[in-house]
Short mmCIF file of C-alpha atoms and ligand atoms in Angstrom, two decimals:
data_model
loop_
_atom_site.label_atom_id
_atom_site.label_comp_id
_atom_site.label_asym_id
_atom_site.label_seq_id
_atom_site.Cartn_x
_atom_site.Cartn_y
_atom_site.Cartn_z
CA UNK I 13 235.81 102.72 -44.47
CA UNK I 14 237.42 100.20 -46.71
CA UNK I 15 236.45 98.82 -49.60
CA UNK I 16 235.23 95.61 -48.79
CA UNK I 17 232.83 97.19 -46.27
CA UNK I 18 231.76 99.94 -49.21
CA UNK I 19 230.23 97.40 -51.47
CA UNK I 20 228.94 95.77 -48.77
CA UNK I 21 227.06 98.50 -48.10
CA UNK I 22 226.82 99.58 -51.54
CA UNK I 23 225.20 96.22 -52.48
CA UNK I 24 222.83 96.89 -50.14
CA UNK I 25 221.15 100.32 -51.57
CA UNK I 26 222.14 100.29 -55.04
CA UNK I 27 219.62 97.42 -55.53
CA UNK I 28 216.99 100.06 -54.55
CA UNK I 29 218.52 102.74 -56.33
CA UNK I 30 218.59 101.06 -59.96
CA UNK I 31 216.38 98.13 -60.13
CA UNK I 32 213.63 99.75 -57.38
CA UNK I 33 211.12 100.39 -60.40
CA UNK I 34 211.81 96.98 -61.93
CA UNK I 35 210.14 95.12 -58.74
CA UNK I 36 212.92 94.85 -56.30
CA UNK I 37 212.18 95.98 -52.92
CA UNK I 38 214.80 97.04 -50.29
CA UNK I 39 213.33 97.85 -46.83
CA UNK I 40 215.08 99.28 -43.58
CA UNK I 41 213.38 98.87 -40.12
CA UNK I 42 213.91 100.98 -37.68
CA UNK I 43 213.25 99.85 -34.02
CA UNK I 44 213.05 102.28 -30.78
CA UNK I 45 211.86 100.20 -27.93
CA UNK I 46 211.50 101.93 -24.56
CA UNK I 47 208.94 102.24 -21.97
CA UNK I 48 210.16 105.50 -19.85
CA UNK I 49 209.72 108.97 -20.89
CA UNK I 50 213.60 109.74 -20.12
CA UNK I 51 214.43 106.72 -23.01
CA UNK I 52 216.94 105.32 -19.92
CA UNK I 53 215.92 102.19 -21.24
CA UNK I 54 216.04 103.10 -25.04
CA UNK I 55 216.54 99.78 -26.87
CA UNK I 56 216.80 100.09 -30.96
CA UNK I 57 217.17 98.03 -33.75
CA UNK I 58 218.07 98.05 -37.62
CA UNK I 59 216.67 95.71 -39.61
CA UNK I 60 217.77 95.05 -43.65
CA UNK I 61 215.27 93.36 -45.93
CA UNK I 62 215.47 92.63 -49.79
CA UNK I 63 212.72 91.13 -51.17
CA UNK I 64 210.95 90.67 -47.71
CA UNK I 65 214.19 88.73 -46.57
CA UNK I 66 216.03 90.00 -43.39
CA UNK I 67 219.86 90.47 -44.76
CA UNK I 68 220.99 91.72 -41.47
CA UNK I 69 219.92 93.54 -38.09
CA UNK I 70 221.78 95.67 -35.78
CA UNK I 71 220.87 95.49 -32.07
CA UNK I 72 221.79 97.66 -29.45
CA UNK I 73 221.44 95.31 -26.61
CA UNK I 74 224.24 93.10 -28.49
CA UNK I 75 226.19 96.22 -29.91
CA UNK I 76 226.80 94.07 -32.94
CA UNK I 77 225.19 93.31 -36.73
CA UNK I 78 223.62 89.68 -37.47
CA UNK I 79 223.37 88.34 -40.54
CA UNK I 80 220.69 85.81 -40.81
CA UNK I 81 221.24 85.01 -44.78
CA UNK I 82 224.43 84.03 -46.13
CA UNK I 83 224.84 87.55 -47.99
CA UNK I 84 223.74 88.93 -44.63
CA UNK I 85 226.51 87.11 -42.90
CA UNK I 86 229.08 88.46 -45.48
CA UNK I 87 227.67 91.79 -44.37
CA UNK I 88 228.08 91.57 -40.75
CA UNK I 89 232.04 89.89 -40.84
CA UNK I 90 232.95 93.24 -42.41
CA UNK I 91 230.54 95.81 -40.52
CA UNK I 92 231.37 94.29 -37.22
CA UNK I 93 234.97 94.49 -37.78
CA UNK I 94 234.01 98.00 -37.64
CA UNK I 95 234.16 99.85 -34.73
CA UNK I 96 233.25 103.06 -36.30
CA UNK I 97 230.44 101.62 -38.00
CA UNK I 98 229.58 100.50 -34.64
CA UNK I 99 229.26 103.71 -33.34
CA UNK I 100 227.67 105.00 -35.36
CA UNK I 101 224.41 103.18 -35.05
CA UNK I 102 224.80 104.06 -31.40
CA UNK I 103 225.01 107.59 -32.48
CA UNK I 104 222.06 107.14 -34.76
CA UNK I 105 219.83 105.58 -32.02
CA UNK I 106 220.27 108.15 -29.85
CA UNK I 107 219.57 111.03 -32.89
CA UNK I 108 216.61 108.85 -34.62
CA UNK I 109 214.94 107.74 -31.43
CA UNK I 110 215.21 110.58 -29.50
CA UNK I 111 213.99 113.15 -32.19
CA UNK I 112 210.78 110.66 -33.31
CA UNK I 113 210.36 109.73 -28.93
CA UNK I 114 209.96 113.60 -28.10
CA UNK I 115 207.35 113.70 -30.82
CA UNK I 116 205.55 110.80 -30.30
CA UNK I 117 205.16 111.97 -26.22
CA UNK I 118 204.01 115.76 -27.76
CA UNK I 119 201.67 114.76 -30.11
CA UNK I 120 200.04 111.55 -28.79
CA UNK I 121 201.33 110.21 -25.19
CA UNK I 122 200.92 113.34 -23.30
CA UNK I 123 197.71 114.73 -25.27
CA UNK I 124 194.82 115.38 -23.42
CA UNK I 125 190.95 116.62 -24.39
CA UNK I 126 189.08 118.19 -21.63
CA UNK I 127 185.72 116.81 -21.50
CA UNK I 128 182.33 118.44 -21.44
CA UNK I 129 179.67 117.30 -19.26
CA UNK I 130 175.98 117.35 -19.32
CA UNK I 131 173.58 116.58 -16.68
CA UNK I 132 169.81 115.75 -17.48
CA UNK I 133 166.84 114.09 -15.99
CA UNK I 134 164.73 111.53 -17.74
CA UNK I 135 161.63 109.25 -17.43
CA UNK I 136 162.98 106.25 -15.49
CA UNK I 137 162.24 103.14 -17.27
CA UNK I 138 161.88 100.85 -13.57
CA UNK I 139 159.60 101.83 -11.47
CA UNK I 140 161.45 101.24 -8.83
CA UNK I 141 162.71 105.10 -8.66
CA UNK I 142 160.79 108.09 -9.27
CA UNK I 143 163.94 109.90 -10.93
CA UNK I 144 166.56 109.07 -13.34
CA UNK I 145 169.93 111.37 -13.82
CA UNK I 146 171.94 110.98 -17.01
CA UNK I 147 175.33 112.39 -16.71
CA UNK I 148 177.06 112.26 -20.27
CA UNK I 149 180.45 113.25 -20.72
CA UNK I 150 181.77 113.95 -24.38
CA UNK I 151 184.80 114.41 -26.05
CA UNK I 152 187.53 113.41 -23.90
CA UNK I 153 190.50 112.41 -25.08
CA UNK I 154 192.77 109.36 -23.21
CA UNK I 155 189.94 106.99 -23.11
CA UNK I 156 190.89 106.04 -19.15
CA UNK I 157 187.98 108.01 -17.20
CA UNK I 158 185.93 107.89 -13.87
CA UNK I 159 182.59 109.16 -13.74
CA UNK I 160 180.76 108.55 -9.93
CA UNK I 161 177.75 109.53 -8.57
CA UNK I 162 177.87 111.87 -5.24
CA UNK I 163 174.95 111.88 -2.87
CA UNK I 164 175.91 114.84 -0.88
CA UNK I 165 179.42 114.56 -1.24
CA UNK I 166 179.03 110.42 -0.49
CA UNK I 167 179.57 107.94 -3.23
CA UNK I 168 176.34 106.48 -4.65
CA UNK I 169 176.84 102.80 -5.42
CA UNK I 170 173.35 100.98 -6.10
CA UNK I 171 171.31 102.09 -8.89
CA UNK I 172 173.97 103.33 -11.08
CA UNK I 173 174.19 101.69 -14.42
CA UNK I 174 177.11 103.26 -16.98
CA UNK I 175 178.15 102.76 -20.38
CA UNK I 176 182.09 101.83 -21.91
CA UNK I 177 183.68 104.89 -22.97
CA UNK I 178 182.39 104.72 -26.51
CA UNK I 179 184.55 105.72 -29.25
CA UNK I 180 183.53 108.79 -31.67
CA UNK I 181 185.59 107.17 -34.01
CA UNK I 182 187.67 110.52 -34.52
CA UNK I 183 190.12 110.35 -31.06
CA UNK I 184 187.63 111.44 -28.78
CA UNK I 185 185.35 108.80 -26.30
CA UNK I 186 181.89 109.69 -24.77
CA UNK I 187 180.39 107.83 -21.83
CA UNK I 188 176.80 107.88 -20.31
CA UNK I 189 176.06 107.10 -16.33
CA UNK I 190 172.55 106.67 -15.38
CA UNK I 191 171.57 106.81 -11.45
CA UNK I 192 168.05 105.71 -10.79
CA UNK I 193 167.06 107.06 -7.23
CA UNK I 194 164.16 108.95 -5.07
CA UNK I 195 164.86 112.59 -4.27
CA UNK I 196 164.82 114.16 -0.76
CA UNK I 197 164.34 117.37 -0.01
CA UNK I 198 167.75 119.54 0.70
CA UNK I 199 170.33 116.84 -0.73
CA UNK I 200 172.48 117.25 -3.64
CA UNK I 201 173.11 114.91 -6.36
CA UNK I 202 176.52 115.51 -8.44
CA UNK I 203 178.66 113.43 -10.79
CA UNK I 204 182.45 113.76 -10.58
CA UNK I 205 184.48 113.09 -13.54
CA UNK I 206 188.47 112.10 -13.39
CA UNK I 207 190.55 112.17 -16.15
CA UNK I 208 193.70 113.37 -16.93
CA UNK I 209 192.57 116.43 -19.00
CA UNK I 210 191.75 117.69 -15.30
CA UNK I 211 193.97 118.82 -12.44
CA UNK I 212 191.27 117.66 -9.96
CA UNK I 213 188.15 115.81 -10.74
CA UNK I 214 184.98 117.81 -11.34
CA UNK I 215 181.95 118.04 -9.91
CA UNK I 216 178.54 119.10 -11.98
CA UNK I 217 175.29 119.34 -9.12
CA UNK I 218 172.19 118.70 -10.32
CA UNK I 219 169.68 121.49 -10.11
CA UNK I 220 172.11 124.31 -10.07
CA UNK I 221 173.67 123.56 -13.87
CA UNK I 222 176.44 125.61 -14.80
CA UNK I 223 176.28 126.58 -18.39
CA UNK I 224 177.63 123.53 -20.34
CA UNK I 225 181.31 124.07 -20.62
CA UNK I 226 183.14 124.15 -24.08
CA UNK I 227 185.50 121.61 -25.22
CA UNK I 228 188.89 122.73 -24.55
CA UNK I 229 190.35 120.35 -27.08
CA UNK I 230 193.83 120.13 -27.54
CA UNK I 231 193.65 117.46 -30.11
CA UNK I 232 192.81 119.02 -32.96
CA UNK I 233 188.76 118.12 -34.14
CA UNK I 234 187.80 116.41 -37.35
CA UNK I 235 185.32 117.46 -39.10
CA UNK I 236 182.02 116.10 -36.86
CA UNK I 237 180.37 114.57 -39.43
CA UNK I 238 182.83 111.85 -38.99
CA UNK I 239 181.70 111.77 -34.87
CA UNK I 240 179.35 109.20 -33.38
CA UNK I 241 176.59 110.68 -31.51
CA UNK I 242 175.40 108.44 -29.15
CA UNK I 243 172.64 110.58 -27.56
CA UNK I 244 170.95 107.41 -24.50
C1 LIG N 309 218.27 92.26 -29.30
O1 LIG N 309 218.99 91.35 -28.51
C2 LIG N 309 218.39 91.01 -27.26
C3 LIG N 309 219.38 90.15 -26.48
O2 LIG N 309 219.69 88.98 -27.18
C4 LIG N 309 217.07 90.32 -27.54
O3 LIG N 309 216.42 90.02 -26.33
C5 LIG N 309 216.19 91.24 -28.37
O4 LIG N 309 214.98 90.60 -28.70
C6 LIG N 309 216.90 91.68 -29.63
N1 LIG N 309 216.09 92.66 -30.33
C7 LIG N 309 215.76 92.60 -31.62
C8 LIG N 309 214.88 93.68 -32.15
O5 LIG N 309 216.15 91.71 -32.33
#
């Protein structure tokens, strides 16, 4: 490294080191943009503020540092000139992103809460059915869900009403379908839930209720005091 390039650098953090308590303010960014779990498409970005100003950003797409102030041009004539310092950031795109990507797709991409589902029967408010089915479905975790009525094994499409996957404020979502219809004798009434917490989607009848299964949460729960009960 020589010794242009040191203060250069040196300029850049000793700011922070001795003056940091006095009200300066030095800032790195660091970008990982990607959209594929395999980061083939990994895009990342260094960004140097002082004092809220942008100095000077490396970008991977461009392989190169821009200055966009005229210290931060200084900057870039020297670390551009460079080519170790150049590799480096490659080097540190692949060890930053890849370390934080694999986490974020643990912990938060990939997390799933398995549902529970409850099936009751209430007083229909129209009268235009003698029988009203409420099929909640609580603490799931993504938000993206299907709930459908079955009519021995057949979609049911009229009468259904449903609610937006309401937040609990704490992760987890609970939604509410309501199917207004007139019994027969012999049928069977389910509702099927999809969501990604389940291989296939399940199916609760009506009349022969399973006991109510447990959350199998894999997100961990906060405390419920902090959860919404919507009960309809
Ligand atoms: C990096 O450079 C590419 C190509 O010019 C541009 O499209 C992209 O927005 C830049 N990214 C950042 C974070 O500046």
């Amino acid at each position: 490294m020589s010794l242009s390039n040191l203060r250069c650098i040196g300029l850049l953090f000793v700011f922070n080191l001795f003056f940091g308590t006095d009200g300066y303010y030095l800032q790195m960014q660091f970008d990982c943009i990607f959209s594929r779990k395999d980061l083939q498409d990994i895009k990342f970005a260094e960004l140097f503020f002082f004092n809220k100003v942008e100095h000077v950003r490396y970008n991977s797409s461009l392989r190169k540092y821009t200055g966009y102030t005229e210290f931060g041009m200084k900057c870039t004539q020297i670390l551009n000139s460079d080519p170790a310092k150049l590799a480096e950031e490659q080097v540190r795109m692949d060890s930053y992103c890849r370390r934080f990507v694999s986490l974020v797709y643990c912990n938060i991409l990939e997390k799933t809460a398995e549902p529970y589902i409850k099936l009751r029967s209430l007083k229909p408010v129209s009268s235009k059915h003698p029988a009203l089915l409420v099929c909640s479905v609580y603490n799931f975790y993504p938000k993206a869900i299907r709930v459908m009525w079955l009519r021995d094994g057949e979609e049911v499409t009229f009468d259904v009403t449903s609610t937006e996957e309401l937040s609990n404020g704490d992760w987890y979502y609970q939604v509410h379908s309501h199917l207004e219809y007139t019994p027969k004798s012999g049928e069977t009434i389910s509702c099927n839930v999809e969501h990604a917490s389940f291989p296939q989607p399940k199916v609760v009848d009506w009349g022969m209720r399973p006991p109510e299964s447990k959350p199998q949460a894999t997100v961990a729960r906060k405390n419920s005091l902090s959860g919404r009960k919507v009960e309809q």
